[in-house]
Short mmCIF file of C-alpha atoms and ligand atoms in Angstrom, two decimals:
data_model
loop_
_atom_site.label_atom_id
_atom_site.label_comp_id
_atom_site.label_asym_id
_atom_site.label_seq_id
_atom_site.Cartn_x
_atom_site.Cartn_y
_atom_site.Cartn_z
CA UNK A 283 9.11 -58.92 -36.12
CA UNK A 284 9.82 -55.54 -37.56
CA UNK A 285 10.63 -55.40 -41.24
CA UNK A 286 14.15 -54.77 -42.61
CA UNK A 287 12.57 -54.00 -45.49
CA UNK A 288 9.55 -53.75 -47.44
CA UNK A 289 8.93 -53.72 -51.41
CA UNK A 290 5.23 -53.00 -52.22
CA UNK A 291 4.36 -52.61 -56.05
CA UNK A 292 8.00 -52.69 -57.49
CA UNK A 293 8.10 -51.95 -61.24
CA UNK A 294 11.39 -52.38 -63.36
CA UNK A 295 11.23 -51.21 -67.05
CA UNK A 296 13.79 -50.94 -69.68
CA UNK A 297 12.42 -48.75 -72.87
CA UNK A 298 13.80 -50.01 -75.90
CA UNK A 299 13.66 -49.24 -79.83
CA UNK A 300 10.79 -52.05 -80.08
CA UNK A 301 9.32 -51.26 -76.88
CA UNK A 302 9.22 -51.43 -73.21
CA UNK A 303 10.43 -54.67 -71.75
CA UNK A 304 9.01 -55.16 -67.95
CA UNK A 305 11.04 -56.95 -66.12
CA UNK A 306 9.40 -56.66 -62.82
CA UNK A 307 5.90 -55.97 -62.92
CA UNK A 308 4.40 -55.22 -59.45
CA UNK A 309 6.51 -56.91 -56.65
CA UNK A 310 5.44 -56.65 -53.22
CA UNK A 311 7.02 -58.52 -50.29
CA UNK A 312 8.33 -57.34 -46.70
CA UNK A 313 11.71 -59.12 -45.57
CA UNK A 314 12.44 -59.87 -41.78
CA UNK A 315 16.13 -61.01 -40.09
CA UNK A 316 15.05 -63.84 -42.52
CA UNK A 317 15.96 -66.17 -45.22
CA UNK A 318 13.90 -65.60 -48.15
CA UNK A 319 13.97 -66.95 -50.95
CA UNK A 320 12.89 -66.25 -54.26
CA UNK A 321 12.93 -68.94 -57.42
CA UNK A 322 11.66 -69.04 -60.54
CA UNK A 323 12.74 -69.45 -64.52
CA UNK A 324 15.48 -67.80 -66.79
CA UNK A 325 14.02 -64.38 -67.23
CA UNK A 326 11.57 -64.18 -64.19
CA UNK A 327 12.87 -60.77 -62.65
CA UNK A 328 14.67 -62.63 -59.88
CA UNK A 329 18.04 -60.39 -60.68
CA UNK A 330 16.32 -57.27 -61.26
CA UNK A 331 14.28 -57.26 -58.15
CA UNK A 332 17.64 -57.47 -56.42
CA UNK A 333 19.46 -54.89 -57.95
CA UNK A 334 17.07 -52.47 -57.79
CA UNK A 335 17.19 -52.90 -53.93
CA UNK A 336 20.48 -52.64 -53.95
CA UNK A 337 20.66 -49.49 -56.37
CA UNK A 338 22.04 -51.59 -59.13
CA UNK A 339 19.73 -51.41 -61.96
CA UNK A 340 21.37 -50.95 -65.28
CA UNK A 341 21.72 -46.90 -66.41
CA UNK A 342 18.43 -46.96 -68.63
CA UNK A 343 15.83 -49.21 -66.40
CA UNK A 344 13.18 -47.11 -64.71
CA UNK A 345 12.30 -48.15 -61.58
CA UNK A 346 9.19 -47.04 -59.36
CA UNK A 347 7.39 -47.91 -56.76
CA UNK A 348 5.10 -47.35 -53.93
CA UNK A 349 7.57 -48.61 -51.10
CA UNK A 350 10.74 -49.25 -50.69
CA UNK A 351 11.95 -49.10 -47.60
CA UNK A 352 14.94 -50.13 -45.77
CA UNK A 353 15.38 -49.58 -42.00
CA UNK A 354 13.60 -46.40 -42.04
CA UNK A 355 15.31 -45.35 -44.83
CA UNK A 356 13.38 -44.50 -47.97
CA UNK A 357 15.40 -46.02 -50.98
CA UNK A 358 13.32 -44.11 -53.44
CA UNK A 359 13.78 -41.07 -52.58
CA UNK A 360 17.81 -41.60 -51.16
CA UNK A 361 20.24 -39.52 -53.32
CA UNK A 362 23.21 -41.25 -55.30
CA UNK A 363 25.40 -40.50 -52.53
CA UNK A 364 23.17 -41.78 -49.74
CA UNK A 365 22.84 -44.99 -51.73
CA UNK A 366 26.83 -45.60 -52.44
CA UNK A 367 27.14 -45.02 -48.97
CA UNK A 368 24.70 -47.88 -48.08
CA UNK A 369 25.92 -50.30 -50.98
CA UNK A 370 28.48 -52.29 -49.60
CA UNK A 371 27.92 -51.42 -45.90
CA UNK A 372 24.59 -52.20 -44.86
CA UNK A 373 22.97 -53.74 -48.06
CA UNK A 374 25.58 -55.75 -50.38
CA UNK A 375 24.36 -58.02 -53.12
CA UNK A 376 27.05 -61.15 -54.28
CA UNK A 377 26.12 -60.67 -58.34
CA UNK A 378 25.66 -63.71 -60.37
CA UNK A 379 28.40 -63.41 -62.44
CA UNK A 380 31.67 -62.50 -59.94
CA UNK A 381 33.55 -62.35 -63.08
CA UNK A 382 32.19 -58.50 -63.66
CA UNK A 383 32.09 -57.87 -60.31
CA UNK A 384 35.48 -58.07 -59.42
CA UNK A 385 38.16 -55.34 -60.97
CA UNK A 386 40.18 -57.63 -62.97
CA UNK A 387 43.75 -55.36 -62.41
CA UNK A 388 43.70 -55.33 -58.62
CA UNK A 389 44.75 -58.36 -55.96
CA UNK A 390 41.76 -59.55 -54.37
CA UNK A 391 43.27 -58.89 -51.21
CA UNK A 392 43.33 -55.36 -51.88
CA UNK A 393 39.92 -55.62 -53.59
CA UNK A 394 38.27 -56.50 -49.57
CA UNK A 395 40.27 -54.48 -48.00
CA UNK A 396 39.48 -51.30 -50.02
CA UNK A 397 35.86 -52.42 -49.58
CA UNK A 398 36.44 -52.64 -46.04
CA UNK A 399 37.84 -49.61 -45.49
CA UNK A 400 35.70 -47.17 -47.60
CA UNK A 401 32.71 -48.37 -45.15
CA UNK A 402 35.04 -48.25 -41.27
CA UNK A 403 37.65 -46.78 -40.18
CA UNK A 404 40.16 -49.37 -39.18
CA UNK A 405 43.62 -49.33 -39.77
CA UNK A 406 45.38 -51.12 -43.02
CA UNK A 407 47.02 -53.94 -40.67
CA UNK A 408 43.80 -54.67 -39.26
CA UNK A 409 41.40 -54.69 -42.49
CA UNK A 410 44.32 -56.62 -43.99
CA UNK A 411 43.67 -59.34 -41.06
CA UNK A 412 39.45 -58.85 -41.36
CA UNK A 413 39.88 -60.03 -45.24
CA UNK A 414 42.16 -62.68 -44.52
CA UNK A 415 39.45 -63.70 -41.80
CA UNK A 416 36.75 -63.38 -44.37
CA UNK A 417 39.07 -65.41 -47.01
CA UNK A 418 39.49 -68.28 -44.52
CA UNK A 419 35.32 -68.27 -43.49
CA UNK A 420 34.84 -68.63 -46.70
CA UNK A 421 36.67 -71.55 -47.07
CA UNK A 422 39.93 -70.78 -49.17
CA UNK A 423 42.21 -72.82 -47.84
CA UNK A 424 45.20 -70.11 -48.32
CA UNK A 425 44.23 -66.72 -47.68
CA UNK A 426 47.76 -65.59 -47.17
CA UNK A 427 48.08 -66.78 -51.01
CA UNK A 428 45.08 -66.05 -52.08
CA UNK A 429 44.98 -62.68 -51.10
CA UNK A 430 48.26 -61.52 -53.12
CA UNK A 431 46.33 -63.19 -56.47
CA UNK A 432 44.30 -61.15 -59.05
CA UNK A 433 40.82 -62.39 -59.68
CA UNK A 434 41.94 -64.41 -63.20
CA UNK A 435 44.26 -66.27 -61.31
CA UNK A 436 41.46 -67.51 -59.69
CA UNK A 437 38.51 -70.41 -60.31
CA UNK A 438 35.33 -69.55 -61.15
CA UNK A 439 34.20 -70.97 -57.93
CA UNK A 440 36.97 -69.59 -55.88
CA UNK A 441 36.10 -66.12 -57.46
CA UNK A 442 32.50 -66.47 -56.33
CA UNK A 443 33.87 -67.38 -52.66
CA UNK A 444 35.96 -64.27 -52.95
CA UNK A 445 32.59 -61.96 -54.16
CA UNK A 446 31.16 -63.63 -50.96
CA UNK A 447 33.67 -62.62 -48.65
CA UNK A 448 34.18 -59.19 -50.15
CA UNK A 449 30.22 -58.75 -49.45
CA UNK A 450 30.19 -59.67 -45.88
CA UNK A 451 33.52 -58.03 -44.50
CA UNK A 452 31.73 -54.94 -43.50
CA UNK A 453 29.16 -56.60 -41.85
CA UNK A 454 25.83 -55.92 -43.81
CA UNK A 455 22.38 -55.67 -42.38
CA UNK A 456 20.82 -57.33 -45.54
CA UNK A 457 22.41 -59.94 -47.87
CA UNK A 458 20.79 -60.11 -51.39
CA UNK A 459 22.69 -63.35 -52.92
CA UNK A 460 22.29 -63.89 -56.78
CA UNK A 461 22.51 -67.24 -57.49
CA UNK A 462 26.00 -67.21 -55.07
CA UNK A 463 26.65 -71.00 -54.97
CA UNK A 464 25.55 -72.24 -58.97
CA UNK A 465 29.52 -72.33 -59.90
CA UNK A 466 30.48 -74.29 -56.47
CA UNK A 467 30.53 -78.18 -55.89
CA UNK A 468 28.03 -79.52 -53.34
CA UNK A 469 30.29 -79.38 -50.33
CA UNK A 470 31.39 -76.06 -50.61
CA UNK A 471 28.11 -75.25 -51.61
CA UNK A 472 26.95 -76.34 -48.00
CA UNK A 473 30.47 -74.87 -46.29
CA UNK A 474 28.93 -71.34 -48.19
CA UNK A 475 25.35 -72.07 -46.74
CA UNK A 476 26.42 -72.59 -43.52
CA UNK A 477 28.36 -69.22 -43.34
CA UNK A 478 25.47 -66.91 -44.34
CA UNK A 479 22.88 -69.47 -41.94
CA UNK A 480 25.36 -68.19 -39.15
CA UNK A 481 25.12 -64.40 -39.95
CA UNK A 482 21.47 -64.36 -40.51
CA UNK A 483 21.57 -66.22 -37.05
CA UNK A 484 23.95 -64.89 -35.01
CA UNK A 485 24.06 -61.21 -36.32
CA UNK A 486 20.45 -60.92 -37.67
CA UNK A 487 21.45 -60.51 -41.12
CA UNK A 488 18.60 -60.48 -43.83
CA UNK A 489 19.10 -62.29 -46.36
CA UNK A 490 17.53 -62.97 -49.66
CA UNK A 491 18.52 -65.86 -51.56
CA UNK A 492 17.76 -66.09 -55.60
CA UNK A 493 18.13 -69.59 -56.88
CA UNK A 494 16.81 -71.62 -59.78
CA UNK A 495 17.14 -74.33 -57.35
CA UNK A 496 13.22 -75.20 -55.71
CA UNK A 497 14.78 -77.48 -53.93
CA UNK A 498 18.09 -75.77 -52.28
CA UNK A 499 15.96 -73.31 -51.09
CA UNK A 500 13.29 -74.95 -49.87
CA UNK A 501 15.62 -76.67 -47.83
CA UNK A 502 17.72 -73.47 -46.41
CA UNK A 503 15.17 -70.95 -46.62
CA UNK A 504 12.38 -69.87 -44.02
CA UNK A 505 9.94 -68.42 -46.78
CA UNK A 506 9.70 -68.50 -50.80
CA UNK A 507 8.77 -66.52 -53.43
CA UNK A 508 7.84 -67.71 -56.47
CA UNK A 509 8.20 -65.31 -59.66
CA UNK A 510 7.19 -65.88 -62.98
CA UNK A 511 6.93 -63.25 -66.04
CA UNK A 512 8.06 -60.57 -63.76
CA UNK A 513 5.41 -61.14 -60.79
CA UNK A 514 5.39 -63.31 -57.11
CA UNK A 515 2.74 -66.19 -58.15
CA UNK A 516 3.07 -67.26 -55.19
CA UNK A 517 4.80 -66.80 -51.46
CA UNK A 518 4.99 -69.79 -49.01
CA UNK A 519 6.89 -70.83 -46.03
CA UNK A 520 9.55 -72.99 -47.25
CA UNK A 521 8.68 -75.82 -44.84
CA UNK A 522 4.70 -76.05 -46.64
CA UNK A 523 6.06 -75.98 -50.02
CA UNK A 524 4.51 -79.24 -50.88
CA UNK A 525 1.47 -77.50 -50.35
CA UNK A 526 1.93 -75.09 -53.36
CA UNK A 527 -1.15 -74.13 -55.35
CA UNK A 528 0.04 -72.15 -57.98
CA UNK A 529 0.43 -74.61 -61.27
CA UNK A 530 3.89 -72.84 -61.73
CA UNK A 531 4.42 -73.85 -58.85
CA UNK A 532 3.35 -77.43 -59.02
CA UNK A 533 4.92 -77.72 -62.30
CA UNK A 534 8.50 -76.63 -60.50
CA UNK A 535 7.92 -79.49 -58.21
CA UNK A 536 6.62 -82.45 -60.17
CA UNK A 537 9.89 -81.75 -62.34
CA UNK A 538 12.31 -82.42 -59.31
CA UNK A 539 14.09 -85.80 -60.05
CA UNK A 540 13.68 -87.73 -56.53
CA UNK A 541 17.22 -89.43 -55.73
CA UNK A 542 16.52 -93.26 -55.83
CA UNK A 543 12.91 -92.97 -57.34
CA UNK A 544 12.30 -95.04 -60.72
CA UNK A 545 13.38 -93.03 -63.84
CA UNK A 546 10.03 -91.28 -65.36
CA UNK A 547 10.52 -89.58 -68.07
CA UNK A 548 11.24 -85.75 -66.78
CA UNK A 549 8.07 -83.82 -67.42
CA UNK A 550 7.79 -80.69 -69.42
CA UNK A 551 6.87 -77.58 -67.61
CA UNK A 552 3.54 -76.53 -68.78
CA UNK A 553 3.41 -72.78 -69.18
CA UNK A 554 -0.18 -70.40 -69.68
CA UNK A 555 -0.65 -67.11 -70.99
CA UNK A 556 -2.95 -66.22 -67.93
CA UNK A 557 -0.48 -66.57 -65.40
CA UNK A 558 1.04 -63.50 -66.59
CA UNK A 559 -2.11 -61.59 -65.91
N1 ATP B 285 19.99 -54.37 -69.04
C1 ATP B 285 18.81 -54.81 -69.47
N2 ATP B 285 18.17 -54.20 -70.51
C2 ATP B 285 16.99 -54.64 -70.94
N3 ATP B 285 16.34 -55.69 -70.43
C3 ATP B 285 16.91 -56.34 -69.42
C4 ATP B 285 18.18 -55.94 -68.88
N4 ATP B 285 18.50 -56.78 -67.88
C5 ATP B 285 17.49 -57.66 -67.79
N5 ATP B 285 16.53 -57.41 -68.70
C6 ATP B 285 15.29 -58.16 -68.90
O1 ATP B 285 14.60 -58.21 -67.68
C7 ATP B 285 13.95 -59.47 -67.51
C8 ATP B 285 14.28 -60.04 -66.18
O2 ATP B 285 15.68 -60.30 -66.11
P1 ATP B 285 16.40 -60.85 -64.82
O3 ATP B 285 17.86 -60.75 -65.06
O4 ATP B 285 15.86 -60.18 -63.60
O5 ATP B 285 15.95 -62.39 -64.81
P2 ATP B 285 16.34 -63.55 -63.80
O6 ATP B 285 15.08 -64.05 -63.20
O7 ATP B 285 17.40 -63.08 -62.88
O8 ATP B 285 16.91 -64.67 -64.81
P3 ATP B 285 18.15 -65.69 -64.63
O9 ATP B 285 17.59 -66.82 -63.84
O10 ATP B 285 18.47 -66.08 -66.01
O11 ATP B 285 19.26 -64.97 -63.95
C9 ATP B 285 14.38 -60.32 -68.69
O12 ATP B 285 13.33 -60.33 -69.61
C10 ATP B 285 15.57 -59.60 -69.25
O13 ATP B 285 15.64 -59.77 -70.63
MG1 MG B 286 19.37 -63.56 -62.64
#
């Protein structure tokens, strides 16, 4: 399988008055027409590790690294330009928090289709029908409605639906999803899963899939990575996860309530200064 893309040694730092945080310390990983995903606590690097694939790290991070590599395409060296043009078209990223990702004073209609049409060529009546499309695979029940609304006017998890759609209506290459179904309920939750497990499917999309949740993404991913402190402690194919070595790891797992099991009392994760090493 060739690689979409491949991350070796990616550093993220942020200097500040009382020193340099690290965010991401040394990430290495190569991603296929996969679904990877990557878990791990508050504070791990999960979002940061995204966003500086996508191009998206905050104004004073520094990031380096000795790969990073998208299609061919080095990242590191691309200019600002080259990158805005692949943002959006053939690497989007849904953001945690939709609420700062959409631009609060225009429709959301015209939101997707300005998206749409600063990555193809197509005409205003026909990106107009592509985001109603996307609206509808998406699950909004009224696109027509929905698409005249701006993004306040919408829930939290209808705005996250509306993030997702706005990310895929070009048609991306690689998906990097932050967290993209914590504000839905569980059936919409699947009804979202089951729209990018189609485009990673049926188009080949990459995708990588950033979730507190061991157990969501155990179950919908092919592979995981685990991060802790900024570092993968360890990378496993979702399907052997039970097999995990790393006491991180083990920790995560032993702390997932089983539906119908006896109530224990819920562990407490047990965390060592040597796993940052
Ligand atoms: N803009 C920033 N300036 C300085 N430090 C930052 C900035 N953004 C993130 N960090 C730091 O980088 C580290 C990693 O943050 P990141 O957002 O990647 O974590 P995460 O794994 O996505 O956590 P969560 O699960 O809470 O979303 C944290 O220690 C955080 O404080
Ligand atoms: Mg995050």
């Amino acid at each position: 399988m060739s690689a979409l893309l491949t991350v070796e040694d990616l550093r993220v730092t942020f200097p500040t008055r009382t020193g340099i945080i690290e965010a991401v310390r040394g990430v290495s990983f190569t991603l296929g027409r996969e679904r990877l995903g990557i878990v791990g606590e508050s504070g791990s690097g999960k979002s940061q590790t995204g966003r500086a694939i996508m191009g998206l790290t905050p104004e004073h991070g520094v990031i380096t690294a000795k790969r990073l590599d998208f299609n061919g395409i080095d990242l590191l060296k691309a200019s600002k330009a080259e990158r805005r043009a692949l943002r959006g078209k053939r690497i989007a990223m849904v953001l945690q928090d939709p609420k700062y990702s959409l631009n609060p004073v225009m429709t959301i209609g015209r939101q997707i289709v300005e998206t749409l049409r600063a990555h193809e060529p197509v005409s205003k009546a026909e990106a107009r029908r592509r985001a109603l499309d996307m609206l509808a695979a998406v699950q909004i029940r009224d696109p027509e409605r929905v698409f005249d609304l701006y993004p306040h006017e919408v829930s939290g998890g209808m705005g996250q639906r509306v993030m997702i759609a706005m990310m895929l209506v070009a048609g991306p290459e690689l998906l990097i999803a932050d967290e993209p179904t914590s504000a839905l309920d569980v059936t919409v939750q699947l009804e979202v899963l089951a729209i990018l497990n189609r485009l990673v499917a049926e188009r080949g999309m990459g995708l990588i899939f950033i979730s507190h949740d061991l157990r969501l993404v155990s179950s919908f991913c092919d592979r995981v990575i685990v991060m802790y402190a900024g570092r993968i402690v360890e990378e496993l194919p979702a399907a052997r996860l039970a097999e995990a070595e790393h006491p991180y790891t083990r920790g995560l797992l032993n702390c997932m309530p089983e539906i119908g099991a006896d109530r224990h009392p819920l562990p407490v994760l047990e965390r060592k200064a040597e796993w940052k090493e």
